[in-house]
Amino acid sequence: MENNDRKILLEVRNLKTYFKTDEGIAKAVDNINFTIYNGETVGIVGESGSGKSVTCLSIMRLIASPPGYIAGGEILYHRPNGQIVDLVKIDIQGMRYYRGNEISMIFQEPMTSLNPVYTCGNQVMETILLHQNTNKVEAKHRTLELFEKVQLPDPDRIFEAYPHQLSGGQKQRVMIAMALSCNPNILIADEPTTALDVTVQKAILELMDELRSEIDASIIFITHDLGVIAEIADRVIVMYKGHIVEEGNVLEIFTNPQHPYTKSLLACRPPLHYRMKKLPVVNDFMEVIEDENGERKIITKETSVDKIIKKYIVQPSETEDRMTLLKEQEPILEVKNLKTHFPVEKNFFGKTTKWLPAVDDVSFKVYPGETLGLVGESGCGKTTLGRTILRLTNATGGQVLFEGNDILQMTNKELKKIRKDVQIIFQDPYSSLNPRMTIGNAIMEPMRVHGLLANDDERKAKVVELLETVSLNPTHFSRYPHQFSGGQRQRICIARALALQPRFIICDESVSALDVSVQAQVLNLLLELRDKFNFTYIFISHDLSVVKFMSDRMIVMNKGKIEEMDTADNIYSNPSKNYTKNLISAIPKGQIEDIRKRMQFSDD
């Protein structure tokens, strides 16, 4: 159905949202215009800092003031009764009526959005009691209905559960139930599937699409991933540095993108049907320069996505030759019958009566210079396996042989020595960096512990070299973690892992929460470092497309066991187990034919 046949629900006109900073005024959203029509899903896509989340927080009037403020423009909400309300001009008390009641928002991180001291049921009930003329009995009944609607298992148990007792996907469903509790006309979803397993993500996307039709709402869906946009959106708005650079229906954007930034976002997603030696990045398509007046100007470098991809593509014969050479070596790591069981139930005397086999009789080899991918849903045991290999989690049984020596049998002194050679890059760079320590000192600290180099002057020179290696500025040495973006913090953690000149690195979900464009840069960096220093990686992720791009071989894990193990290309093209087939089918692929079918189905 064309937009001119639909009723306008929201008009954003000349919106400007600015922030006061020490460096001056930051124009987070700078004079943007768009319209939302009844019953459609509009995807707003762009990197962190593009202004997409600030746009939606402005619509909800949730911009923290100070330092943020709406500097100009109108947000015209067309109510079902025909009344048009400018959300910029109404006072906060008036806005509270619309917020949650007629316009709802699902926030990016459900754990920080849900109150940890209240049960999930009470939190949804509170929203219903606040906005609806009802009593507690009816509110509870409505909450349980909503939990059923969002397909939560055992709604009565979830009602009494606290947020920490639920999985990531379940918490996100509670947030969706809360957002739907008052049958809103507009539902804003801010990165609702980031860092979720692909199977959970697929279920959430399908659920939101069903609910949109059921309650006849419009959805504004914010994401950095155009693959996700292809699964759910009717129209796409592409934002860059506070501006809308392109807008169109989802098929137009995917088949004929006009702006170099849109082309770069499409190209930097890890491909599934072929192998690349590196991923295209934004800089392949465009360069941003400042003119004499300080105004940003975009210089287009390359206009063809296909041309860039052809430059980086790897032939199947090259992949086969590489695997043959890797297997001719002695393994650097050999895991034999490894078991890690956690106690889940104890009797009155404290004796464990029930164990959870997180890692259950796992065996494999890793060869020098190889990247072994470890993929599976949350709870499959992949992170526990990585931590057990490093003795960060105690094993229940088995062997972990690093160059023939069993890590599990080492004394603390022997273990300290080997930690120099075996490093880990954690999932969340912010929590793995000390907020009170400058990043220069954070990188120097392990060098001091292991007595590398003669003095701090030499170590500082090494840190500067490492910062340049991971494409950071030497002037960043004295800055603190909070002064960096997520992608920059991940680069700092990579630099810290490299400080000890390790030979073996475990990457634990190290790109799962990054923008696809930043993710591409970090993945390229890891591959470049592997080839330069002959590193060996175990690369852990729930995202099979990322693991396929990074890995020579891949292990698929399920419930603590190895489901299947083969070259990454073979597992994708010819999976032998249904579990793997389901993982692959859940990946947002962004295929043109799939988009055409979806749009044709929605028109019918």
Coordinates of C-alpha atoms in Angstrom, one line a residue:
M1 CA 0.0 0.0 0.0
E2 CA 1.3 3.5 -0.9
N3 CA 2.0 6.0 1.8
N4 CA -0.5 8.5 0.3
D5 CA -3.3 6.0 1.1
R6 CA -2.4 5.9 4.7
K7 CA -3.2 8.2 7.6
I8 CA -0.3 10.3 8.9
L9 CA 0.6 9.4 12.5
L10 CA 3.7 11.5 13.2
E11 CA 5.5 14.3 11.5
V12 CA 9.0 15.4 12.5
R13 CA 9.8 18.8 11.1
N14 CA 13.2 20.5 11.2
L15 CA 14.1 18.8 14.5
K16 CA 17.3 20.0 16.2
T17 CA 18.5 18.3 19.4
Y18 CA 21.8 19.6 20.7
F19 CA 24.1 18.9 23.7
K20 CA 26.3 21.3 25.6
T21 CA 29.8 19.8 26.0
D22 CA 33.2 21.1 27.1
E23 CA 34.2 21.4 23.5
G24 CA 31.1 23.4 22.6
I25 CA 27.7 22.5 21.1
A26 CA 27.3 19.0 19.7
K27 CA 24.5 18.9 17.1
A28 CA 23.3 15.3 17.7
V29 CA 20.3 15.8 15.5
D30 CA 20.5 18.6 13.0
N31 CA 17.4 19.8 11.1
I32 CA 15.8 16.5 10.1
N33 CA 12.4 15.8 8.6
F34 CA 10.4 12.6 8.2
T35 CA 6.8 11.3 8.4
I36 CA 5.4 8.1 10.0
Y37 CA 2.2 6.6 8.5
N38 CA -0.4 4.4 10.3
G39 CA 0.4 0.7 10.3
E40 CA 3.9 0.8 8.9
T41 CA 7.3 -0.1 10.3
V42 CA 10.0 2.5 9.7
G43 CA 13.6 1.5 10.3
I44 CA 16.1 4.2 11.3
V45 CA 19.6 3.0 10.7
G46 CA 23.1 4.3 11.3
E47 CA 26.2 4.0 13.4
S48 CA 26.5 5.0 17.0
G49 CA 26.6 8.8 17.1
S50 CA 24.4 9.1 14.0
G51 CA 21.5 10.6 16.0
K52 CA 19.0 7.7 15.6
S53 CA 18.4 7.1 19.3
V54 CA 18.5 10.8 20.1
T55 CA 15.8 11.3 17.5
C56 CA 13.5 8.8 19.2
L57 CA 14.3 10.1 22.7
S58 CA 13.4 13.5 21.5
I59 CA 10.0 12.2 20.3
M60 CA 9.5 10.7 23.8
R61 CA 10.8 13.9 25.4
L62 CA 13.4 11.8 27.3
I63 CA 16.4 14.0 26.5
A64 CA 18.3 14.6 29.8
S65 CA 18.3 18.4 30.3
P66 CA 21.0 19.6 30.9
P67 CA 23.2 18.9 28.9
G68 CA 20.7 18.1 26.1
Y69 CA 17.9 20.2 24.7
I70 CA 15.6 20.4 21.7
A71 CA 16.9 23.5 19.9
G72 CA 14.1 23.8 17.4
G73 CA 11.5 22.1 15.2
E74 CA 8.2 20.4 15.6
I75 CA 7.1 16.8 16.5
L76 CA 3.4 16.7 15.4
Y77 CA 1.5 13.7 16.7
H78 CA -1.8 13.0 14.9
R79 CA -4.1 11.5 17.5
P80 CA -6.9 9.0 16.5
N81 CA -9.5 11.6 17.4
G82 CA -8.1 14.0 14.8
Q83 CA -6.3 16.3 17.3
I84 CA -2.7 17.3 16.3
V85 CA -0.3 17.8 19.2
D86 CA 3.1 19.3 19.0
L87 CA 5.1 17.1 21.5
V88 CA 7.9 19.7 21.7
K89 CA 5.5 22.4 23.1
I90 CA 3.5 20.5 25.7
D91 CA 4.7 20.5 29.3
I92 CA 6.2 17.4 31.0
Q93 CA 3.0 16.7 32.9
G94 CA 1.1 16.6 29.6
M95 CA 3.8 14.5 28.0
R96 CA 3.4 11.9 30.7
Y97 CA -0.1 11.1 29.4
Y98 CA 1.1 10.4 25.9
R99 CA 4.3 8.6 27.0
G100 CA 3.4 4.9 27.5
N101 CA -0.2 5.5 26.9
E102 CA -0.2 6.4 23.1
I103 CA 3.6 6.3 22.3
S104 CA 5.7 3.5 23.9
M105 CA 9.4 2.7 23.8
I106 CA 11.3 -0.6 24.1
F107 CA 14.8 0.3 25.3
Q108 CA 18.1 -1.2 24.1
E109 CA 19.2 -2.9 27.3
P110 CA 16.4 -4.6 29.2
M111 CA 18.5 -5.3 32.3
T112 CA 19.1 -1.6 32.9
S113 CA 15.5 -0.6 32.0
L114 CA 13.9 -3.1 34.4
N115 CA 14.0 -2.3 38.1
P116 CA 16.0 -5.2 39.8
V117 CA 14.1 -4.9 43.1
Y118 CA 10.6 -5.4 41.7
T119 CA 9.2 -8.5 40.0
C120 CA 8.6 -8.4 36.3
G121 CA 4.8 -8.7 36.8
N122 CA 4.6 -5.8 39.2
Q123 CA 6.6 -3.6 36.8
V124 CA 4.1 -4.3 33.9
M125 CA 1.2 -3.9 36.3
E126 CA 2.5 -0.5 37.4
T127 CA 2.3 0.8 33.8
I128 CA -1.3 -0.4 33.4
L129 CA -2.4 1.1 36.7
L130 CA -0.8 4.4 35.9
H131 CA -2.4 4.8 32.5
Q132 CA -5.6 2.7 32.5
N133 CA -8.7 3.2 34.6
T134 CA -8.5 -0.3 36.3
N135 CA -7.8 -2.1 39.6
K136 CA -5.0 -4.5 40.6
V137 CA -7.0 -7.7 39.9
E138 CA -7.7 -6.6 36.3
A139 CA -4.2 -5.2 35.9
K140 CA -2.7 -8.6 36.9
H141 CA -5.0 -10.4 34.5
R142 CA -4.0 -8.1 31.7
T143 CA -0.3 -8.6 32.5
L144 CA -0.6 -12.4 32.3
E145 CA -2.4 -12.0 29.0
L146 CA 0.4 -9.9 27.7
F147 CA 3.0 -12.4 28.9
E148 CA 1.1 -15.1 26.9
K149 CA 0.9 -12.8 23.9
V150 CA 4.7 -12.2 23.8
Q151 CA 5.1 -16.0 24.1
L152 CA 6.8 -16.1 27.5
P153 CA 6.9 -19.6 28.9
D154 CA 4.9 -20.1 32.1
P155 CA 3.5 -16.6 32.5
D156 CA 2.7 -17.2 36.2
R157 CA 6.3 -17.9 37.0
I158 CA 7.6 -15.0 35.0
F159 CA 5.1 -12.7 36.8
E160 CA 6.7 -13.6 40.2
A161 CA 10.3 -13.6 38.8
Y162 CA 12.9 -10.8 39.1
P163 CA 14.8 -9.6 36.0
H164 CA 18.0 -11.3 37.0
Q165 CA 16.2 -14.7 36.9
L166 CA 15.3 -14.4 33.2
S167 CA 17.4 -14.8 30.1
G168 CA 18.2 -11.9 27.7
G169 CA 15.4 -12.9 25.3
Q170 CA 12.8 -13.3 28.1
K171 CA 13.7 -9.8 29.6
Q172 CA 13.3 -8.3 26.1
R173 CA 9.8 -9.9 25.9
V174 CA 8.9 -8.5 29.3
M175 CA 9.9 -5.0 27.9
I176 CA 7.7 -5.6 24.8
A177 CA 4.8 -6.6 27.0
M178 CA 5.2 -3.4 29.1
A179 CA 5.4 -1.3 25.9
L180 CA 2.2 -2.9 24.6
S181 CA 0.3 -2.8 27.9
C182 CA -1.7 0.3 26.9
N183 CA -2.2 -0.5 23.2
P184 CA 0.0 2.4 21.9
N185 CA -0.4 3.9 18.4
I186 CA 3.4 4.3 18.0
L187 CA 5.9 1.7 19.3
I188 CA 9.6 2.9 19.3
A189 CA 12.1 0.0 19.5
D190 CA 15.6 1.1 20.2
E191 CA 18.0 -1.7 19.2
P192 CA 15.7 -4.3 20.8
T193 CA 17.7 -7.3 19.4
T194 CA 21.3 -6.1 19.8
A195 CA 23.5 -8.8 21.4
L196 CA 20.7 -11.4 21.4
D197 CA 21.3 -14.8 19.8
V198 CA 20.2 -15.0 16.2
T199 CA 17.4 -17.5 17.0
V200 CA 16.1 -15.3 19.8
Q201 CA 16.4 -12.2 17.5
K202 CA 14.4 -13.9 14.8
A203 CA 11.7 -14.8 17.3
I204 CA 11.5 -11.2 18.6
L205 CA 11.3 -9.7 15.1
E206 CA 8.5 -12.1 14.1
L207 CA 6.7 -11.4 17.3
M208 CA 6.9 -7.6 16.8
D209 CA 5.6 -7.9 13.3
E210 CA 2.6 -10.0 14.4
L211 CA 1.8 -7.6 17.3
R212 CA 2.0 -4.6 15.0
S213 CA -0.8 -6.1 12.8
E214 CA -2.8 -7.2 15.9
I215 CA -2.9 -3.8 17.6
D216 CA -2.7 -1.8 14.4
A217 CA 0.3 0.2 15.6
S218 CA 3.2 1.9 13.8
I219 CA 6.8 0.9 14.7
I220 CA 9.9 3.0 14.6
F221 CA 12.7 0.4 14.7
I222 CA 16.2 1.7 15.5
T223 CA 19.2 -0.5 14.6
H224 CA 22.7 -0.3 13.2
D225 CA 22.2 -3.5 11.2
L226 CA 20.6 -3.3 7.7
G227 CA 20.2 -7.1 7.8
V228 CA 17.7 -6.7 10.6
I229 CA 16.0 -3.9 8.8
A230 CA 15.4 -6.2 5.8
E231 CA 13.5 -8.6 8.0
I232 CA 11.0 -6.1 9.5
A233 CA 10.9 -2.6 7.9
D234 CA 8.6 -1.1 5.2
R235 CA 10.7 2.1 4.8
V236 CA 14.2 3.0 5.8
I237 CA 15.7 6.2 7.1
V238 CA 19.5 6.3 7.0
M239 CA 21.2 8.7 9.4
Y240 CA 24.8 9.9 9.5
K241 CA 26.2 12.5 11.9
G242 CA 22.8 13.9 12.9
H243 CA 21.5 14.2 9.3
I244 CA 19.2 12.0 7.2
V245 CA 21.3 11.1 4.2
E246 CA 18.9 8.7 2.5
E247 CA 15.2 7.6 2.8
G248 CA 13.2 5.1 0.8
N249 CA 11.3 1.9 0.8
V250 CA 13.3 -1.1 2.0
L251 CA 13.5 -2.7 -1.5
E252 CA 14.8 0.6 -3.1
I253 CA 17.5 1.0 -0.4
F254 CA 18.7 -2.6 -0.8
T255 CA 18.6 -2.7 -4.6
N256 CA 19.7 0.8 -5.5
P257 CA 21.3 2.7 -2.6
Q258 CA 22.3 6.2 -3.5
H259 CA 24.4 7.6 -0.7
P260 CA 28.0 6.2 -0.2
Y261 CA 27.2 5.8 3.5
T262 CA 24.2 3.5 2.8
K263 CA 26.4 1.5 0.4
S264 CA 29.0 1.1 3.1
L265 CA 26.5 -0.1 5.7
L266 CA 25.2 -2.7 3.2
A267 CA 28.7 -3.9 2.2
C268 CA 30.3 -4.2 5.7
R269 CA 28.0 -7.0 6.9
P270 CA 29.9 -10.3 6.8
P271 CA 28.7 -12.2 3.7
L272 CA 27.5 -15.8 3.9
H273 CA 27.8 -17.1 0.3
Y274 CA 31.4 -16.3 -0.3
R275 CA 34.6 -15.6 1.7
M276 CA 36.5 -12.3 1.9
K277 CA 40.0 -11.5 3.1
K278 CA 38.6 -8.3 4.6
L279 CA 35.3 -6.6 5.0
P280 CA 34.6 -3.3 3.2
V281 CA 34.4 -0.3 5.6
V282 CA 32.9 3.2 5.4
N283 CA 36.3 4.6 4.4
D284 CA 36.2 2.5 1.2
F285 CA 33.2 4.5 0.0
M286 CA 33.6 8.0 1.4
E287 CA 35.8 10.4 3.2
V288 CA 34.6 13.3 5.5
I289 CA 36.6 16.5 5.3
E290 CA 36.1 19.9 6.9
D291 CA 36.2 23.1 4.8
E292 CA 37.6 26.4 5.9
N293 CA 34.3 27.2 7.7
G294 CA 34.4 24.0 9.8
E295 CA 31.5 22.5 7.8
R296 CA 31.7 18.7 7.1
K297 CA 31.9 17.7 3.5
I298 CA 31.5 14.1 2.2
I299 CA 33.8 13.1 -0.6
T300 CA 32.7 10.0 -2.5
K301 CA 35.5 7.5 -3.1
E302 CA 33.8 4.5 -4.7
T303 CA 30.3 4.1 -6.0
S304 CA 30.0 0.4 -6.7
V305 CA 29.5 -2.1 -3.8
D306 CA 30.2 -5.0 -6.2
K307 CA 33.5 -3.5 -7.3
I308 CA 34.7 -3.2 -3.6
I309 CA 33.6 -6.7 -2.8
K310 CA 35.4 -8.2 -5.9
K311 CA 38.6 -6.5 -4.7
Y312 CA 38.5 -8.5 -1.4
I313 CA 36.9 -11.8 -2.4
V314 CA 38.8 -15.1 -1.7
Q315 CA 38.7 -18.0 -4.1
P316 CA 37.7 -21.5 -2.6
S317 CA 41.1 -22.9 -3.6
E318 CA 42.9 -20.4 -1.5
T319 CA 40.8 -21.4 1.6
E320 CA 41.5 -25.1 1.0
D321 CA 45.3 -24.5 0.5
R322 CA 45.4 -22.5 3.8
M323 CA 43.6 -25.3 5.7
T324 CA 46.0 -27.9 4.3
L325 CA 49.0 -25.9 5.5
L326 CA 47.5 -25.4 8.9
K327 CA 46.9 -29.1 9.5
E328 CA 50.5 -30.0 8.5
Q329 CA 51.6 -28.5 11.8
E330 CA 51.6 -29.9 15.3
P331 CA 48.6 -28.4 17.3
I332 CA 49.3 -25.5 19.6
L333 CA 46.3 -26.4 21.7
E334 CA 44.7 -29.8 22.3
V335 CA 41.5 -30.2 24.4
K336 CA 40.8 -33.7 25.5
N337 CA 37.5 -34.8 27.1
L338 CA 37.1 -31.5 28.9
K339 CA 34.2 -31.3 31.4
T340 CA 33.0 -28.3 33.5
H341 CA 30.0 -29.0 35.7
F342 CA 28.3 -26.4 38.0
P343 CA 26.4 -27.3 41.2
V344 CA 22.7 -26.3 40.9
E345 CA 21.2 -28.1 43.9
K346 CA 22.6 -28.9 47.4
N347 CA 21.1 -30.9 50.3
F348 CA 20.8 -29.7 53.9
F349 CA 24.4 -30.6 54.6
G350 CA 25.7 -28.6 51.7
K351 CA 26.5 -31.6 49.5
T352 CA 25.8 -31.1 45.8
T353 CA 22.9 -33.3 44.7
K354 CA 22.5 -32.0 41.1
W355 CA 25.1 -30.7 38.6
L356 CA 24.7 -28.7 35.4
P357 CA 27.1 -30.0 32.7
A358 CA 28.1 -26.6 31.1
V359 CA 30.9 -28.3 29.1
D360 CA 30.4 -32.0 28.7
D361 CA 33.2 -34.2 27.3
V362 CA 34.6 -31.8 24.7
S363 CA 37.7 -32.6 22.5
F364 CA 39.3 -30.7 19.7
K365 CA 42.7 -29.4 18.4
V366 CA 43.8 -25.9 17.3
Y367 CA 46.7 -25.4 14.9
P368 CA 49.2 -22.5 15.0
G369 CA 47.9 -19.5 13.0
E370 CA 44.4 -20.9 12.8
T371 CA 41.1 -19.2 13.8
L372 CA 38.8 -21.7 15.3
G373 CA 35.2 -20.4 15.6
L374 CA 33.0 -21.4 18.5
V375 CA 29.3 -20.8 17.9
G376 CA 26.0 -21.5 19.6
E377 CA 23.1 -20.0 21.5
S378 CA 23.4 -18.5 25.0
G379 CA 23.8 -21.3 27.5
C380 CA 25.4 -23.7 25.0
G381 CA 28.7 -23.7 27.0
K382 CA 31.0 -21.8 24.5
T383 CA 32.0 -19.0 27.0
T384 CA 32.5 -21.5 29.8
L385 CA 34.7 -23.6 27.5
G386 CA 36.9 -20.5 26.7
R387 CA 37.2 -19.6 30.4
T388 CA 38.0 -23.2 31.4
I389 CA 40.8 -23.4 28.8
L390 CA 42.4 -20.3 30.5
R391 CA 41.7 -21.7 34.0
L392 CA 39.4 -18.7 34.8
T393 CA 36.8 -21.4 35.5
N394 CA 37.7 -24.7 37.2
A395 CA 37.4 -27.8 35.1
T396 CA 35.7 -30.9 36.5
G397 CA 37.8 -33.3 34.3
G398 CA 39.8 -33.7 31.1
Q399 CA 43.0 -32.1 29.8
V400 CA 43.9 -28.7 28.1
L401 CA 47.3 -29.2 26.5
F402 CA 49.1 -26.0 25.4
E403 CA 52.2 -27.0 23.4
G404 CA 52.0 -30.4 25.2
N405 CA 51.7 -29.0 28.7
D406 CA 48.5 -29.5 30.7
I407 CA 47.2 -26.1 31.8
L408 CA 44.8 -27.7 34.3
Q409 CA 47.7 -29.4 36.2
M410 CA 50.0 -26.3 36.4
T411 CA 51.0 -24.6 39.6
N412 CA 50.2 -20.9 40.1
K413 CA 53.8 -20.0 39.2
E414 CA 53.7 -22.0 36.0
L415 CA 50.2 -20.6 35.2
K416 CA 51.4 -17.0 35.6
K417 CA 54.2 -17.7 33.1
I418 CA 51.9 -19.2 30.5
R419 CA 49.3 -16.3 30.8
K420 CA 51.8 -14.2 28.9
D421 CA 51.3 -16.5 25.9
V422 CA 47.5 -17.1 26.2
Q423 CA 45.3 -14.0 26.4
I424 CA 41.6 -13.2 26.3
I425 CA 39.6 -10.3 24.9
F426 CA 36.3 -10.1 26.8
Q427 CA 32.8 -9.4 25.5
D428 CA 32.3 -6.1 27.4
P429 CA 35.3 -3.8 27.0
Y430 CA 33.9 -1.2 29.5
S431 CA 33.6 -3.6 32.4
S432 CA 37.0 -5.2 31.7
L433 CA 38.8 -1.8 31.9
N434 CA 39.4 0.0 35.2
P435 CA 37.4 3.3 35.0
R436 CA 39.9 5.0 37.3
M437 CA 42.9 4.0 35.2
T438 CA 44.0 5.8 32.0
I439 CA 44.1 3.5 29.0
G440 CA 47.9 4.0 28.7
N441 CA 48.3 2.6 32.2
A442 CA 45.8 -0.2 31.6
I443 CA 47.8 -1.4 28.7
M444 CA 51.1 -1.0 30.6
E445 CA 49.9 -2.9 33.7
P446 CA 50.3 -6.5 32.3
M447 CA 53.7 -5.5 31.0
R448 CA 54.8 -4.5 34.5
V449 CA 53.3 -7.7 36.0
H450 CA 55.3 -9.9 33.7
G451 CA 58.5 -7.8 33.8
L452 CA 58.5 -6.9 30.1
L453 CA 61.0 -4.3 29.0
A454 CA 63.5 -2.5 31.2
N455 CA 61.5 0.4 32.5
D456 CA 58.3 2.5 32.2
D457 CA 59.8 4.7 29.5
E458 CA 60.3 1.8 27.3
R459 CA 56.9 0.4 28.1
K460 CA 55.2 3.7 27.4
A461 CA 56.9 3.8 24.0
K462 CA 55.6 0.2 23.4
V463 CA 52.1 1.3 24.4
V464 CA 52.2 4.2 21.9
E465 CA 53.2 1.7 19.2
L466 CA 50.3 -0.6 20.2
L467 CA 47.8 2.3 20.1
E468 CA 48.9 3.0 16.5
T469 CA 48.7 -0.7 15.7
V470 CA 45.0 -0.8 16.6
S471 CA 44.4 2.6 14.8
L472 CA 44.2 4.8 17.9
N473 CA 46.0 8.0 18.5
P474 CA 49.1 8.1 20.8
T475 CA 47.5 11.2 22.4
H476 CA 44.8 8.9 23.8
F477 CA 47.3 7.5 26.3
S478 CA 46.2 9.8 29.1
R479 CA 42.4 9.4 28.6
Y480 CA 40.0 7.3 30.6
P481 CA 37.7 4.5 29.3
H482 CA 34.5 6.6 29.5
Q483 CA 36.0 9.1 27.0
F484 CA 35.9 6.5 24.1
S485 CA 33.3 4.9 22.0
G486 CA 32.4 1.2 22.2
G487 CA 34.5 0.4 19.1
Q488 CA 37.5 2.3 20.5
R489 CA 37.3 0.6 23.9
Q490 CA 37.3 -2.8 22.1
R491 CA 40.5 -1.7 20.3
I492 CA 42.0 -0.7 23.7
C493 CA 41.3 -4.2 25.0
I494 CA 42.9 -5.7 21.9
A495 CA 46.0 -3.5 22.5
R496 CA 46.2 -4.7 26.1
A497 CA 46.0 -8.3 25.0
L498 CA 48.8 -7.7 22.5
A499 CA 51.0 -6.0 25.1
L500 CA 52.4 -9.3 26.3
Q501 CA 53.1 -10.5 22.7
P502 CA 50.8 -13.6 23.1
R503 CA 50.7 -16.5 20.7
F504 CA 47.1 -17.6 21.5
I505 CA 44.1 -15.3 22.0
I506 CA 40.5 -16.2 22.9
C507 CA 38.0 -13.6 21.7
D508 CA 34.8 -13.9 23.7
E509 CA 31.9 -12.2 22.0
S510 CA 34.3 -9.3 21.4
V511 CA 32.2 -7.7 18.6
S512 CA 28.7 -8.7 19.6
A513 CA 27.5 -5.2 20.7
L514 CA 29.3 -3.1 18.1
D515 CA 27.8 -1.3 15.1
V516 CA 28.2 -3.4 11.9
S517 CA 30.6 -0.7 10.5
V518 CA 32.7 -0.7 13.6
Q519 CA 32.5 -4.4 13.9
A520 CA 33.9 -4.7 10.3
Q521 CA 36.9 -2.5 11.4
V522 CA 37.6 -4.7 14.5
L523 CA 37.3 -8.0 12.6
N524 CA 39.6 -6.7 9.9
L525 CA 42.1 -5.6 12.6
L526 CA 42.0 -9.1 14.2
L527 CA 42.7 -10.8 10.9
E528 CA 45.4 -8.3 10.0
L529 CA 47.1 -9.0 13.4
R530 CA 46.7 -12.7 13.0
D531 CA 48.5 -12.7 9.6
K532 CA 51.2 -10.2 10.8
F533 CA 52.1 -11.9 14.1
N534 CA 50.9 -15.5 13.4
F535 CA 48.4 -15.4 16.2
T536 CA 46.1 -18.3 16.9
Y537 CA 42.5 -17.5 17.8
I538 CA 39.5 -19.1 19.4
F539 CA 36.7 -16.8 18.2
I540 CA 33.5 -17.2 20.3
S541 CA 30.2 -15.7 19.1
H542 CA 26.5 -16.4 18.8
D543 CA 26.6 -14.7 15.3
L544 CA 27.3 -17.4 12.8
S545 CA 27.9 -14.9 9.9
V546 CA 30.7 -13.3 12.0
V547 CA 32.2 -16.6 13.0
K548 CA 32.1 -17.9 9.4
F549 CA 34.0 -14.8 8.1
M550 CA 36.6 -15.0 10.8
S551 CA 37.2 -18.8 11.1
D552 CA 39.1 -21.5 9.2
R553 CA 37.2 -24.2 11.1
M554 CA 34.1 -24.0 13.2
I555 CA 32.6 -25.8 16.2
V556 CA 28.9 -25.6 16.8
M557 CA 28.0 -26.2 20.5
N558 CA 24.7 -27.1 22.0
K559 CA 24.0 -28.0 25.7
G560 CA 27.7 -28.3 26.6
K561 CA 28.5 -30.7 23.7
I562 CA 30.0 -30.4 20.2
E563 CA 27.1 -30.6 17.8
E564 CA 29.3 -30.6 14.7
M565 CA 32.9 -29.5 13.7
D566 CA 34.2 -28.8 10.2
T567 CA 35.6 -26.0 8.0
A568 CA 33.5 -22.9 8.3
D569 CA 32.4 -23.0 4.6
N570 CA 31.4 -26.6 4.8
I571 CA 29.2 -26.1 7.9
Y572 CA 27.4 -23.2 6.3
S573 CA 26.9 -24.8 2.9
N574 CA 26.2 -28.3 4.2
P575 CA 25.2 -28.4 7.9
S576 CA 24.6 -32.0 9.1
K577 CA 22.5 -31.2 12.2
N578 CA 19.1 -29.6 12.6
Y579 CA 20.4 -27.4 15.4
T580 CA 23.0 -25.9 13.0
K581 CA 20.4 -25.5 10.2
N582 CA 18.1 -23.5 12.6
L583 CA 21.0 -21.3 13.5
I584 CA 21.8 -20.6 9.9
S585 CA 18.1 -20.0 8.9
A586 CA 17.8 -17.4 11.7
I587 CA 20.6 -15.2 10.4
P588 CA 19.2 -11.9 9.0
K589 CA 20.5 -12.2 5.4
G590 CA 19.1 -9.1 3.7
Q591 CA 18.5 -11.0 0.4
I592 CA 16.6 -9.0 -2.3
E593 CA 14.3 -12.0 -3.1
D594 CA 13.3 -12.4 0.6
I595 CA 12.5 -8.6 0.8
R596 CA 10.4 -8.8 -2.4
K597 CA 8.4 -11.8 -1.0
R598 CA 7.8 -10.1 2.4
M599 CA 6.6 -6.9 0.8
Q600 CA 4.4 -8.8 -1.7
F601 CA 2.9 -10.8 1.2
S602 CA 2.2 -7.6 3.3
D603 CA 0.5 -6.0 0.3
D604 CA -1.7 -9.0 -0.2

